[in-house]
C-alpha atoms as one frame of an Amber mdcrd trajectory, in Angstrom:
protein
   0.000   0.000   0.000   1.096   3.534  -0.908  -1.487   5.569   1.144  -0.175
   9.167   1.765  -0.348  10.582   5.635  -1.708  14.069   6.467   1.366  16.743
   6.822   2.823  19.139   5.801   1.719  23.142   4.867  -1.721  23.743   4.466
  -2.757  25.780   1.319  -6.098  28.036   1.917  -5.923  29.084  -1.846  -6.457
  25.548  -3.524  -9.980  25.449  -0.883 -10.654  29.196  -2.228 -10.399  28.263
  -5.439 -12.484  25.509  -5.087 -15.518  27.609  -3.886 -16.446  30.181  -6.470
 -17.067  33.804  -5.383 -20.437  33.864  -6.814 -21.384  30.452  -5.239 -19.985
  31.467  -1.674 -22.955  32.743   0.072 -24.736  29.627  -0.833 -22.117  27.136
   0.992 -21.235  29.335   3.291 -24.692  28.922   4.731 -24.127  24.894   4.812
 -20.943  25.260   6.261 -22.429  27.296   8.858 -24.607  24.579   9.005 -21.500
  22.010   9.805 -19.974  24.496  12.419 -23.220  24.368  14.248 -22.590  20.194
  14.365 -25.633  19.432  12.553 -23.549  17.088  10.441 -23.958  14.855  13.743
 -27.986  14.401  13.599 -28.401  15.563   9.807 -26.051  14.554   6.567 -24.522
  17.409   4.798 -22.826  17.913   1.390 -19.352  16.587   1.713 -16.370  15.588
  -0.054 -16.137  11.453   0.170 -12.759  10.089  -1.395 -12.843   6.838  -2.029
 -10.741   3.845  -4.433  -9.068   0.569  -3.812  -6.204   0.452  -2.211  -2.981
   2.434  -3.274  -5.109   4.006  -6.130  -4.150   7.604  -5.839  -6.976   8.625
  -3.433  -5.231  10.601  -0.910  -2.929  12.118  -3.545  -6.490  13.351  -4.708
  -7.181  14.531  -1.495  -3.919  16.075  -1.172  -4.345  18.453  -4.103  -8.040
  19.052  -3.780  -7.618  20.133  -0.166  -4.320  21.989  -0.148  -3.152  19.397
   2.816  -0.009  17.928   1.441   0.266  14.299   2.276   3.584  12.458   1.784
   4.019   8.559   1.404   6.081   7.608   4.114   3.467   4.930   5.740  -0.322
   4.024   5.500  -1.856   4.494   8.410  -4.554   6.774   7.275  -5.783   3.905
   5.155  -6.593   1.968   8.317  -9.824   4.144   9.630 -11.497   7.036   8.343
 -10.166  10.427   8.504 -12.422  13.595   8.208 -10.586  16.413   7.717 -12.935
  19.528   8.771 -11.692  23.047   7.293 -12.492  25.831   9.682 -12.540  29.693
   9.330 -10.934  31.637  12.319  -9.796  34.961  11.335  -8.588  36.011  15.010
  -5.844  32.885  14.119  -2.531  34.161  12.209  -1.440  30.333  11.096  -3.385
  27.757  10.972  -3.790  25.197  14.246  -4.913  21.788  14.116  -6.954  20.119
  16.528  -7.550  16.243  16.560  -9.907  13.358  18.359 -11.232  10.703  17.947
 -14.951   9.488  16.952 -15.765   5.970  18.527 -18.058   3.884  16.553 -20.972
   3.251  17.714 -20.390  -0.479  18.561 -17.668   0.287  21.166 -18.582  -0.412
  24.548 -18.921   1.989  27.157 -15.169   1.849  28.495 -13.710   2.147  25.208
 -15.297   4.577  24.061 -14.597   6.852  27.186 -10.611   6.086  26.437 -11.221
   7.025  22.734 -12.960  10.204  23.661 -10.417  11.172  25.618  -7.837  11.694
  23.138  -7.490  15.192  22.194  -4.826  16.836  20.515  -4.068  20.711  19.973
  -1.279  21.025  17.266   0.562  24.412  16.667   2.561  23.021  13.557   1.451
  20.354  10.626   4.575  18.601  11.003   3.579  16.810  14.373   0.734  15.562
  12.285   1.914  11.763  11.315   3.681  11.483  15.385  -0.631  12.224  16.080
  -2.160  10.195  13.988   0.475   7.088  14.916  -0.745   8.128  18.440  -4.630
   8.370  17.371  -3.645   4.763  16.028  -2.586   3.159  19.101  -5.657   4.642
  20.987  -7.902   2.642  18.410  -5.785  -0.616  19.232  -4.069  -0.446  15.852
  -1.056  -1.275  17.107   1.069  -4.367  16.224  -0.831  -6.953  18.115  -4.252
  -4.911  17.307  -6.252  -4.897  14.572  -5.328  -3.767  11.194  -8.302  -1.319
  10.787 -10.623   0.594  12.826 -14.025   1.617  12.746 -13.378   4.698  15.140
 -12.829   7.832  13.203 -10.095  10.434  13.477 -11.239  13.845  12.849  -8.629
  16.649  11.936  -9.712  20.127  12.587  -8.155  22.770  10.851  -8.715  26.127
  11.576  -7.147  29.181  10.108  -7.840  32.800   8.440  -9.116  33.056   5.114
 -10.352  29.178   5.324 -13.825  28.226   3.945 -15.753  25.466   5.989 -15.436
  22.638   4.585 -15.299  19.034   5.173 -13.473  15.923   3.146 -13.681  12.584
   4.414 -10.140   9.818   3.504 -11.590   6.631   3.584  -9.408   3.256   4.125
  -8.240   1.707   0.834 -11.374  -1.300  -0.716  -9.332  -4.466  -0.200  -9.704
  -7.484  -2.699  -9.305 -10.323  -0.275  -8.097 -11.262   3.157  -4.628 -12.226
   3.590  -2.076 -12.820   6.386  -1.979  -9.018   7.092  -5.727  -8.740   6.490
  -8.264 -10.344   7.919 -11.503 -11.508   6.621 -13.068  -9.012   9.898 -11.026
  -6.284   8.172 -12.415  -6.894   4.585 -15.955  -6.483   6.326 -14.863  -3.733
   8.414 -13.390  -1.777   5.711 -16.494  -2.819   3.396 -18.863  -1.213   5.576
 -17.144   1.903   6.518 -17.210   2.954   2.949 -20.693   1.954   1.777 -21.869
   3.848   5.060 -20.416   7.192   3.964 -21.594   5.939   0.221 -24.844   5.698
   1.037 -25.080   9.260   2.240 -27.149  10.881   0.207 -25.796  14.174   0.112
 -21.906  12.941  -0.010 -20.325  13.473  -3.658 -18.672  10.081  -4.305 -15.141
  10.828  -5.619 -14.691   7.338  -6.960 -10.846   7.353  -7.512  -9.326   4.241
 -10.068  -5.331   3.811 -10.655  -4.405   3.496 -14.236  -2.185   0.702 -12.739
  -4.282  -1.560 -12.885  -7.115  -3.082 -15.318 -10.316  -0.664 -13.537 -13.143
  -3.703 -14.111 -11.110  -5.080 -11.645 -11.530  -1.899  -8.998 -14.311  -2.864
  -6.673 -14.658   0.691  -5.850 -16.562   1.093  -8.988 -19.159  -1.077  -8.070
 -19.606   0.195  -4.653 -20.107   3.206  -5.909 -22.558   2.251  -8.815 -24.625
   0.131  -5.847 -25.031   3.177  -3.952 -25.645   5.880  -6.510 -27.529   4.061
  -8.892 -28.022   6.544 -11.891 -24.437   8.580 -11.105 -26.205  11.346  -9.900
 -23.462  11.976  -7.123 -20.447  10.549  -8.306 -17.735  11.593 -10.220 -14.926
   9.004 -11.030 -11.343   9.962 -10.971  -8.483   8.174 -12.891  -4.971   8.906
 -11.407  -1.068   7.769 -12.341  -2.154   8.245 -16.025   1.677   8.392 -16.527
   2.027   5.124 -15.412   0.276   3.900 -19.073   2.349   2.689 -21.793   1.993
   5.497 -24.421  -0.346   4.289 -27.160  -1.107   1.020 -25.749  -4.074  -1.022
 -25.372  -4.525  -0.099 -21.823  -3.908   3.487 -22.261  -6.793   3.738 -25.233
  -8.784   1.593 -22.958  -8.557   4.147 -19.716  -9.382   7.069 -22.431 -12.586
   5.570 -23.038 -12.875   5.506 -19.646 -12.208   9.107 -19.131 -14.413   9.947
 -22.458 -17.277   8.577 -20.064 -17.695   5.766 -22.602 -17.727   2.686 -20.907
 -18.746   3.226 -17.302 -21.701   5.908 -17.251 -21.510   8.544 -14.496 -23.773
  11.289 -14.378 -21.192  14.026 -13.246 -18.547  12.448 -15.679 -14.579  11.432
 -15.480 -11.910  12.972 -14.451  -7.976  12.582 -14.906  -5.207  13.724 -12.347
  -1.636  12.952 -12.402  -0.118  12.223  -9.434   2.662  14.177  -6.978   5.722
  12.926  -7.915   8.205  11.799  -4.437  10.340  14.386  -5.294   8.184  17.363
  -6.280   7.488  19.455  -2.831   5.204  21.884  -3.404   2.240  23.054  -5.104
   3.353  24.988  -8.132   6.337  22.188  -9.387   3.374  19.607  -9.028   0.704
  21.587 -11.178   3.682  22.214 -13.859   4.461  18.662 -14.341   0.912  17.492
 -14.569   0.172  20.477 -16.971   3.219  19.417 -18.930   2.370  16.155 -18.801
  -0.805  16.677 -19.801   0.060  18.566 -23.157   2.620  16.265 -24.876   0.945
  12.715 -24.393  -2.735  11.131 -25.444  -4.246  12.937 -22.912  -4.607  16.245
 -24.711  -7.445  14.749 -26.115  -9.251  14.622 -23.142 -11.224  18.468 -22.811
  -9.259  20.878 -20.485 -12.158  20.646 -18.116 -12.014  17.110 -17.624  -8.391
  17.125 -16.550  -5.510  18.632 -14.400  -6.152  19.132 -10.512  -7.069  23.090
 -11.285 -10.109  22.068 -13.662 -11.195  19.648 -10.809 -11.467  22.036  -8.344
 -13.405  24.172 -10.272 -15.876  21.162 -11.373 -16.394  20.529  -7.532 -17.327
  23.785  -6.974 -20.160  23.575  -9.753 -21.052  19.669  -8.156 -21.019  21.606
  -4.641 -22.804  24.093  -5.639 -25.977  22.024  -7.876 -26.189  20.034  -4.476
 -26.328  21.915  -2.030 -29.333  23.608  -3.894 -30.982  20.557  -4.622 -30.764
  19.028  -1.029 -31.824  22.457   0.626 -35.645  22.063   0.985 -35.379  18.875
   2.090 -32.182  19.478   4.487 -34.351  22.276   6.159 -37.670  20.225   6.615
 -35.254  17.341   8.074 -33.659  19.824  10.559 -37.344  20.884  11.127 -38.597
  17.273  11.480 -35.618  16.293  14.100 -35.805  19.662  16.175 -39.822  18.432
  16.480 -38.431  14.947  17.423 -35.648  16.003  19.790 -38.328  18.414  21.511
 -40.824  15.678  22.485 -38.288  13.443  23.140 -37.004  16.244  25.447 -40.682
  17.435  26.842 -41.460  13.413  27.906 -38.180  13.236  29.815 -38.857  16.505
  31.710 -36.473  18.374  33.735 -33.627  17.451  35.134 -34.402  16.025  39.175
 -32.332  15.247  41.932 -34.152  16.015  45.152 -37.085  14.381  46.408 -38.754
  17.873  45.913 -37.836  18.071  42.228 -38.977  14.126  41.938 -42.349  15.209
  43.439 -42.256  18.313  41.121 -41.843  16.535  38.204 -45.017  13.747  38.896
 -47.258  16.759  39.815 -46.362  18.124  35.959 -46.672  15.295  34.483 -49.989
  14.424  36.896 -51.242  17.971  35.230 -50.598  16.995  31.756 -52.996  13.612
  32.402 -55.501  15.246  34.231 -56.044  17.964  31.072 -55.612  15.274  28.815
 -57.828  12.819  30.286 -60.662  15.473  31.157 -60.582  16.008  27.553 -61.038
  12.106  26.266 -64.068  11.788  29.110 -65.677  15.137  28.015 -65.282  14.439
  23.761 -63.153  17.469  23.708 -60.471  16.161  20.937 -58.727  19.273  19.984
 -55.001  18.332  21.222 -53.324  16.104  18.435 -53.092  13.418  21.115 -56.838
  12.701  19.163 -55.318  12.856  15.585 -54.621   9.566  15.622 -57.825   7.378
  14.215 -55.833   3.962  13.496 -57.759   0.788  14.522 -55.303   1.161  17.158
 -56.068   3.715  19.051 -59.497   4.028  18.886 -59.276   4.293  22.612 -57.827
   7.313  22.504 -61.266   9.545  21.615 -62.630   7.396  25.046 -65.553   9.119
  25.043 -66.688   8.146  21.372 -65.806   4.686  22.135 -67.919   4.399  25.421
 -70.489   5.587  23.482 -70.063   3.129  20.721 -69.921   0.768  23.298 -73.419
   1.911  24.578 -74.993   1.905  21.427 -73.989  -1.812  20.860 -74.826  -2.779
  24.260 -78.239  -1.012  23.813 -78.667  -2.901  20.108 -77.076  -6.306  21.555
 -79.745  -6.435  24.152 -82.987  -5.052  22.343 -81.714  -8.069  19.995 -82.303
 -10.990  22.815 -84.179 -13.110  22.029 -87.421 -13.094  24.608 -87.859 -17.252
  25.380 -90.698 -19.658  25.175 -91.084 -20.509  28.973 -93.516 -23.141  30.590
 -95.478 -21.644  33.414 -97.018 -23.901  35.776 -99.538 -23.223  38.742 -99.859
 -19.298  37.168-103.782 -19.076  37.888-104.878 -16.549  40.951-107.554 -17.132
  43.297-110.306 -16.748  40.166-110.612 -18.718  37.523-109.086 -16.996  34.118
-106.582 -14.722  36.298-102.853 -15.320  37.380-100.724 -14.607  40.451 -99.462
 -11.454  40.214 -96.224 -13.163  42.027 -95.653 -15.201  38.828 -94.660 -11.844
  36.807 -91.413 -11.741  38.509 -91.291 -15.690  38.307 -91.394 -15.003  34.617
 -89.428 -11.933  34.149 -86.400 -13.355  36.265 -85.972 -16.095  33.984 -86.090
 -14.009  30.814 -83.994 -11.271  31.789 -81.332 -13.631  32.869 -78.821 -13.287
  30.297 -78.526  -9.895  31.400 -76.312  -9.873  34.048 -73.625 -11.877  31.699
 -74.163  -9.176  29.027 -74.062  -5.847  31.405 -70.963  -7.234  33.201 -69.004
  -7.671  29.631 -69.882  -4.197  28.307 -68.910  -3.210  31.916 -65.490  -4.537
  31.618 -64.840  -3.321  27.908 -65.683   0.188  29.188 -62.803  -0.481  31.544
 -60.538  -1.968  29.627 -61.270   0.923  26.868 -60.494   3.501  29.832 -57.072
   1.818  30.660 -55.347   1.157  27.616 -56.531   5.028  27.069 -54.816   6.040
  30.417 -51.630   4.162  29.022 -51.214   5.813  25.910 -51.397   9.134  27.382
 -48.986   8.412  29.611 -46.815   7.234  26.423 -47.450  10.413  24.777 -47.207
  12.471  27.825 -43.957  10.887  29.044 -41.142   7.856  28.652 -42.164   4.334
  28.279 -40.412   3.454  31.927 -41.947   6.240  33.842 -45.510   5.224  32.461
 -44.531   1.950  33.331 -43.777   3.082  37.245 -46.660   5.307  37.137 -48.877
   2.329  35.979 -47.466  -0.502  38.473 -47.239   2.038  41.437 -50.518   3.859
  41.681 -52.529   3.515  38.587 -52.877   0.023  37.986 -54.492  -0.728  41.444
 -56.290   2.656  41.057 -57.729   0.871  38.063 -58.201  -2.263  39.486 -60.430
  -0.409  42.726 -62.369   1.073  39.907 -63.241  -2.083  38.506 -64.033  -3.640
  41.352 -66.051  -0.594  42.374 -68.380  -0.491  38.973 -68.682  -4.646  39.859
 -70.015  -3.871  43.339 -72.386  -1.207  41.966 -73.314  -3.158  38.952 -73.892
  -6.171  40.921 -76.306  -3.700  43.655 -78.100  -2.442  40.853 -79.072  -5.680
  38.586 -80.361  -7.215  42.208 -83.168  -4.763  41.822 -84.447  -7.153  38.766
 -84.819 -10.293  41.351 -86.984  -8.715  42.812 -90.463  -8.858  42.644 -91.428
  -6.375  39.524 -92.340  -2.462  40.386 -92.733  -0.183  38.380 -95.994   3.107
  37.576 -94.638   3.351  34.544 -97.972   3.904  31.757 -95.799   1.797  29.576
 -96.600  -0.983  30.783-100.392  -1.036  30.395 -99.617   0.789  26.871 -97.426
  -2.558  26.222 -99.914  -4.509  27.406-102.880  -3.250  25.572-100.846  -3.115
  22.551 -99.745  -6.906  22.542-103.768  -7.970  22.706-104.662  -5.377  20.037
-101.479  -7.075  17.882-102.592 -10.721  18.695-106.706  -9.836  18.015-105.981
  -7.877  14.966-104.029 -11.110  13.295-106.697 -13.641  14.430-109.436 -11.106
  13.119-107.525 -11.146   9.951-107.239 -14.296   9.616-111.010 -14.892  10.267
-112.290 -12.324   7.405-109.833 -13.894   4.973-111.309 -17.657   5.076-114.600
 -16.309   5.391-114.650 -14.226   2.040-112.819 -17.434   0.905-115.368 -19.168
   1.838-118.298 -17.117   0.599-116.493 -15.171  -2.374-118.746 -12.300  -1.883
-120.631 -10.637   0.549-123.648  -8.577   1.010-125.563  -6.598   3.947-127.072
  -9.960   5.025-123.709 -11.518   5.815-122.827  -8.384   8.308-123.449 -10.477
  11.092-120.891 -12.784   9.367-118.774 -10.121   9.359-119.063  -8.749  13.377
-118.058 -12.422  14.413-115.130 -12.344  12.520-114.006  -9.300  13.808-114.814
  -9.357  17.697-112.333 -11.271  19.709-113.662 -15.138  20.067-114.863 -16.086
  24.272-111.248 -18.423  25.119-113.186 -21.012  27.274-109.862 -22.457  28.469
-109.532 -20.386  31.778-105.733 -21.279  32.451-104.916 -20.295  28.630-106.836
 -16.680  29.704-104.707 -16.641  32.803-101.551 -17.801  30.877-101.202 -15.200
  28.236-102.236 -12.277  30.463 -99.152 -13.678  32.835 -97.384 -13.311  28.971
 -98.295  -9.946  28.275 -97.556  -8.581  31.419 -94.318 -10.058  32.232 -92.885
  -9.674  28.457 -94.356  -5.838  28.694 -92.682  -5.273  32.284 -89.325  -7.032
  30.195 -89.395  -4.064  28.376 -90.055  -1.444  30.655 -87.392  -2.742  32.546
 -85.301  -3.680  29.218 -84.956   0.273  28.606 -84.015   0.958  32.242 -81.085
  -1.177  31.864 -79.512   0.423  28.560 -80.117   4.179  30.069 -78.814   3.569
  33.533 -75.923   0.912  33.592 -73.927   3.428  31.718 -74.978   6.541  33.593
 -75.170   5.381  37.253 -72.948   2.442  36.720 -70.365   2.841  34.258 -70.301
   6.862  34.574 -69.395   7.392  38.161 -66.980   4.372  38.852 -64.757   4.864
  35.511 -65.462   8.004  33.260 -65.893  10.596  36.206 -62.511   8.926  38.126
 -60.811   8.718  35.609 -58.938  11.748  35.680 -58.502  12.049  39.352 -55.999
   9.191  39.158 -52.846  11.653  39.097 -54.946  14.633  40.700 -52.574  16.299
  43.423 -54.696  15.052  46.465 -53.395  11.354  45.252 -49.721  12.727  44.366
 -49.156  14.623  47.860 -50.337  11.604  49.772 -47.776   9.529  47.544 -45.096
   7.802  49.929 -41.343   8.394  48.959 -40.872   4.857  47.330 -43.955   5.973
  45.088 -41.888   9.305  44.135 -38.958   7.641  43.476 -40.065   4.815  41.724
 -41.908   7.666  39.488 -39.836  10.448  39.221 -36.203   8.916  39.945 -33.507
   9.423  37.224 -30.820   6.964  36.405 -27.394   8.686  35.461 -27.686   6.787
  31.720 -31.129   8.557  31.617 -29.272  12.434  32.852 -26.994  11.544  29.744
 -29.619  11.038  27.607 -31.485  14.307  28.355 -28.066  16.166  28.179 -27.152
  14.546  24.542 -30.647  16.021  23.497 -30.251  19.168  24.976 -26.944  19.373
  23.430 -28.434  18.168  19.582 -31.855  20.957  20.471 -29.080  23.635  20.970
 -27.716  22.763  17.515 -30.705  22.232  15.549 -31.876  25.432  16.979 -29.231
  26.878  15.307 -29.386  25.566  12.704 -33.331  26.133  11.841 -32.249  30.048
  12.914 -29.891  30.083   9.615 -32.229  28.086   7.388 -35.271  30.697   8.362
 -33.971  33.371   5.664 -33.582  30.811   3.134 -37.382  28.960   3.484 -38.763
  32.908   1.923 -35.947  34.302   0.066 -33.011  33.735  -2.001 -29.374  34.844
  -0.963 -27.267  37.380  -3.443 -23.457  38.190  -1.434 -22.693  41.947  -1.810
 -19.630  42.372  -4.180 -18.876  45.117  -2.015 -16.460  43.477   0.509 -13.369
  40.820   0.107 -15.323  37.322  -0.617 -12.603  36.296   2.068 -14.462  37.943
   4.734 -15.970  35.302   7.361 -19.554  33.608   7.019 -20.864  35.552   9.755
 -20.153  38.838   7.798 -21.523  37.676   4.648 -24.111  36.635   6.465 -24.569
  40.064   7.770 -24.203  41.381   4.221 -26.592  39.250   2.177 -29.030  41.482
  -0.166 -32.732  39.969   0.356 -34.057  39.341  -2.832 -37.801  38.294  -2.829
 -38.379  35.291  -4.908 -39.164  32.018  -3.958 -35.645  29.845  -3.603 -35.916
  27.295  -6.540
């Protein structure tokens, strides 16, 4: 491997050059962005170099960036290195600062030790003694792994410097051998498709004209992650390495020519830094000599030579950075909307038991409003937005009263049973005892009780799975899970046990002998004998005009008998289907009490009119100090948590605050000042022009 290390002189003027004055406002608002550390929680346009290994790519870097890298070793081919360009104009030289970035899958210890390593360089030469050190750190070291998936991050901040970040990725490697581990393959292998599959990173897809490039797997990375070549622009370097005229050279012109592997943003050809060239002008003579007296003249000016390149990245910068915009700002918007629930659930930070007790009443304050609303129908709060299958709970009034309404249509639906009554006459013949009503009634109504106590219990199981996902949305999963096991839960359960004992009072009222004044039930009554006479009369008239096919004024006689009720001479029939009428009329007198008053007196006081007293401040001041704890205790991983998000808030805040210009107007930079000057003065300096940003 011929990897190049960072060191060396930095050169602001090739970065300068790279950004064109009349694009400058434009990225200096995304690099504003990057200083703010949104890069963190949102991906930004970026710089990824990327080949097999020893193809030229941090020679690329080298010129593109103005960071010289020489070839003594190859450790910056065994993690990634972003190099992040930062303006300070109260600095006279530029400084470097460097740490490290543990990857996510380091454990806790490690990545504590990795944090920890923080360098503050006054001169570019200590560079390679930092990064050997950064190496160790990672366990890179002779009995270590070969690569790493920490990553070292090189600040370096200077006047005159545009913001800017470019990413060194380890060298693709073909296959594992004794050096190289099939664990480093994959390593390596992932690394790069991760920062591939960015979709704001420009893929500099860098091939050696050493060897054949179908045999570069960097090509296919890069096609598998930017399909159509929208992002990537490939790079051939060590063109002088090609045998003048030769198969392989016409081959690799093709190449370039964008003939034979399709980008979308084209080829591009770069000679080298030769060992013994040491600075910046004897390098860009060679390649432009180079460049002039071999096949490569017939490549377009604009497609080669490290001076064309720059400017073509400025143009690729610049087209994505304006297509990504919109969307970058409604993803900033998005995770600052994120990061503030996620924020609001935790709530503040608590030590004391006062602050623990504090923090339960808040978040007792937030159920009580939000469960007084779902009992009263009041669904304004987008808590109620929500109309999945899922959550139909949610709107808990609507569903108790969809509840009712099937109870009410489940039970008008019963079927009203044949039964055999024995010994039902009174004292006279052709009457019953009045005793036998409730005899009757009882065992018709008797698949009540089973049908009140289900509807019941699905009103109460409605009410607590809405109690748990306000909680949820009110705050974190494990303090609605202590809030639930250490006061609601048997809160709930006394409810239920509660609307049993009153359910169970009130249905006793129907084994009891039958009372009611209600006119209904002579109305009932009177209305079943009319029904049953009226179909017997009915019948009658039809099989006598069958039976005479026509009548006349003699047959009205005929006629009155087949109308007025026939004498029943059976007296215990008489007494039997009065004991039917009444007790079938008093079912439904009582039938209607039942679907009116086990939801109001039963269901409505033990569940829906509780309900929101479960957190009221009565219940959280009488709360014992295990209750508090268990409720509003804070582990230290959960203090890091909120402090991470407080952290990524502040940043996103900042971030929204410099994308609010650009969601109303587009930016034109004042020519009137050095295009030097620092973001925050352009900034200052932007002319508000008032049409839409496109």
């Amino acid at each position: 491997m011929s990897e190049q290390y960072l060191a060396g002189a930095f050169d602001a003027t090739a970065i300068r050059s790279l950004q064109a004055v009349k694009h400058l406002g434009l990225l200096n608002v995304v690099d504003d962005l990057r200083a703010q550390g949104l890069n963190e929680h949102v991906d930004l346009p970026q710089l990824i170099v990327c080949g097999d290994q020893s193809s030229g790519k941090s020679s690329v870097l080298a010129a593109v960036s103005g960071v010289s890298f020489p070839k003594k070793d190859n450790l910056c081919t065994r993690f990634a290195t972003e190099v992040v360009l930062r303006r300070d104009d109260a600095l006279e030289v530029a400084q470097v600062s460097a740490r490290i970035t543990p990857s996510s899958t380091r454990p806790l210890s490690d990545r504590q030790a990795l944090e920890a390593f923080v360098r503050e360089l006054s001169s570019m030469e200590n560079l390679p003694e930092t990064i050997a050190d950064a190496a160790m750190v990672m366990g890179l070291g002779a009995a270590g792994s070969a690569f790493s998936a920490d990553i070292l991050r090189l600040e370096v901040r200077g006047p005159q410097m545009p913001q800017l970040t470019i990413v060194d990725l380890p060298g693709l490697i073909h296959s594992e051998n004794k050096f190289q581990t099939a664990e480093d393959v994959a390593l390596v292998n992932a690394l790069v498709e991760g920062y591939m599959s960015q979709e704001r990173s420009i893929i500099l897809a860098v091939v050696s004209a050493k060897n054949d490039y179908a045999n570069q797997i960097v090509l296919a990375k890069a096609r598998s992650a930017d399909a159509t070549g929208r992002r990537t622009l490939g790079i051939i370097t060590k063109p002088d390495a090609l045998h003048p005229k030769s198969t392989s050279e016409r081959s690799f012109l093709s190449l370039a020519r964008n003939q034979d592997i399709e980008f979308a943003l084209g080829w591009h050809v770069v000679r080298n830094q030769d060992t013994n060239v040491t600075t910046e002008m004897d390098r860009d003579n060679v390649e432009a000599h180079f460049f002039s007296t071999s096949q490569w003249r017939e490549i377009a000016e604009k497609d080669r030579g490290i001076h064309s390149l720059r400017d073509k990245l400025s143009q690729i910068l610049f087209r994505q950075i304006r297509r990504e915009l919109p969307e970058l700002i409604r993803e900033i918007l998005l995770a600052k909307e994120d990061t503030a629930n996620l924020l609001g659930r935790m709530g503040r930070s608590r030590a004391t038991l006062s602050e623990k007790r504090t923090f339960v009443m808040e978040v007792g304050q937030a159920f009580r409003d939000l469960c007084r609303a779902a009992c009263e129908g009041l669904y304004e709060d987008a808590f109620f937005d929500d109309l999945s299958s899922d959550n139909q709970s949610r709107r808990l009034r609507a569903a108790v009263e969809n509840g009712n309404l099937a109870f009410a249509k489940r039970m008008l639906n019963l079927p009203v049973t044949s039964v055999i009554v024995h010994d039902s006459q009174g004292k006279l013949p052709g009457t019953f005892n009045p005793i036998m009503i409730g005899q009757l009634f009882r065992e018709l109504s008797r698949p009540w009780f089973k049908y009140t106590r289900e509807h019941a219990n699905e009103v109460w199981l409605s009410a607590r799975a809405a109690v748990v996902a306000m909680l949820e949305t009110i705050t974190e999963d494990y303090i609605c899970d202590a809030c639930m096991k250490a006061v609601i839960d048997p809160e709930l359960e006394s409810m239920q046990q509660a609307m049993e004992t009153r359910l169970t009072e009130y249905m006793q009222e129907f084994r009891r002998q039958p009372i009611t004044y209600n006119h209904y039930l002579t109305e009932t009554v009177q209305a079943a004998r009319y029904g049953r006479e009226h179909h017997e009369a009915i019948q009658r008239c039809r099989e006598l005009l069958k039976s005479r096919g026509t009548l006349t004024l003699q047959d009205v006689g005929l006629i009155v008998d087949a109308v007025v009720p026939r004498r029943e001479p059976d007296m215990e029939n008489i007494a039997a289907r009065s004991l039917a009428d009444y007790a079938e009329a008093y079912y439904r007198v009582a039938l209607k009490r039942v679907i009116d008053e086990v939801p109001a007196h039963v269901i409505e006081p033990t569940i829906l009119t509780a309900l929101p007293t479960l957190l009221d401040a009565p219940t959280i001041l009488a709360m014992s100090t295990q209750q508090i704890e268990a409720i509003g205790g804070e582990s230290p991983t959960r203090t890091a948590i909120r402090r991470t998000l407080q952290a990524k808030l502040e940043v996103l805040d900042r971030s929204n605050l410099i994308c609010n210009v650009l969601t109303l107007v587009r930016l034109t930079v004042l020519p009137t000042r050095d295009t030097t000057e620092s973001p925050s003065y352009l900034l200052r300096t932007l002319r508000l022009v008032l049409i839409p940003l496109r």
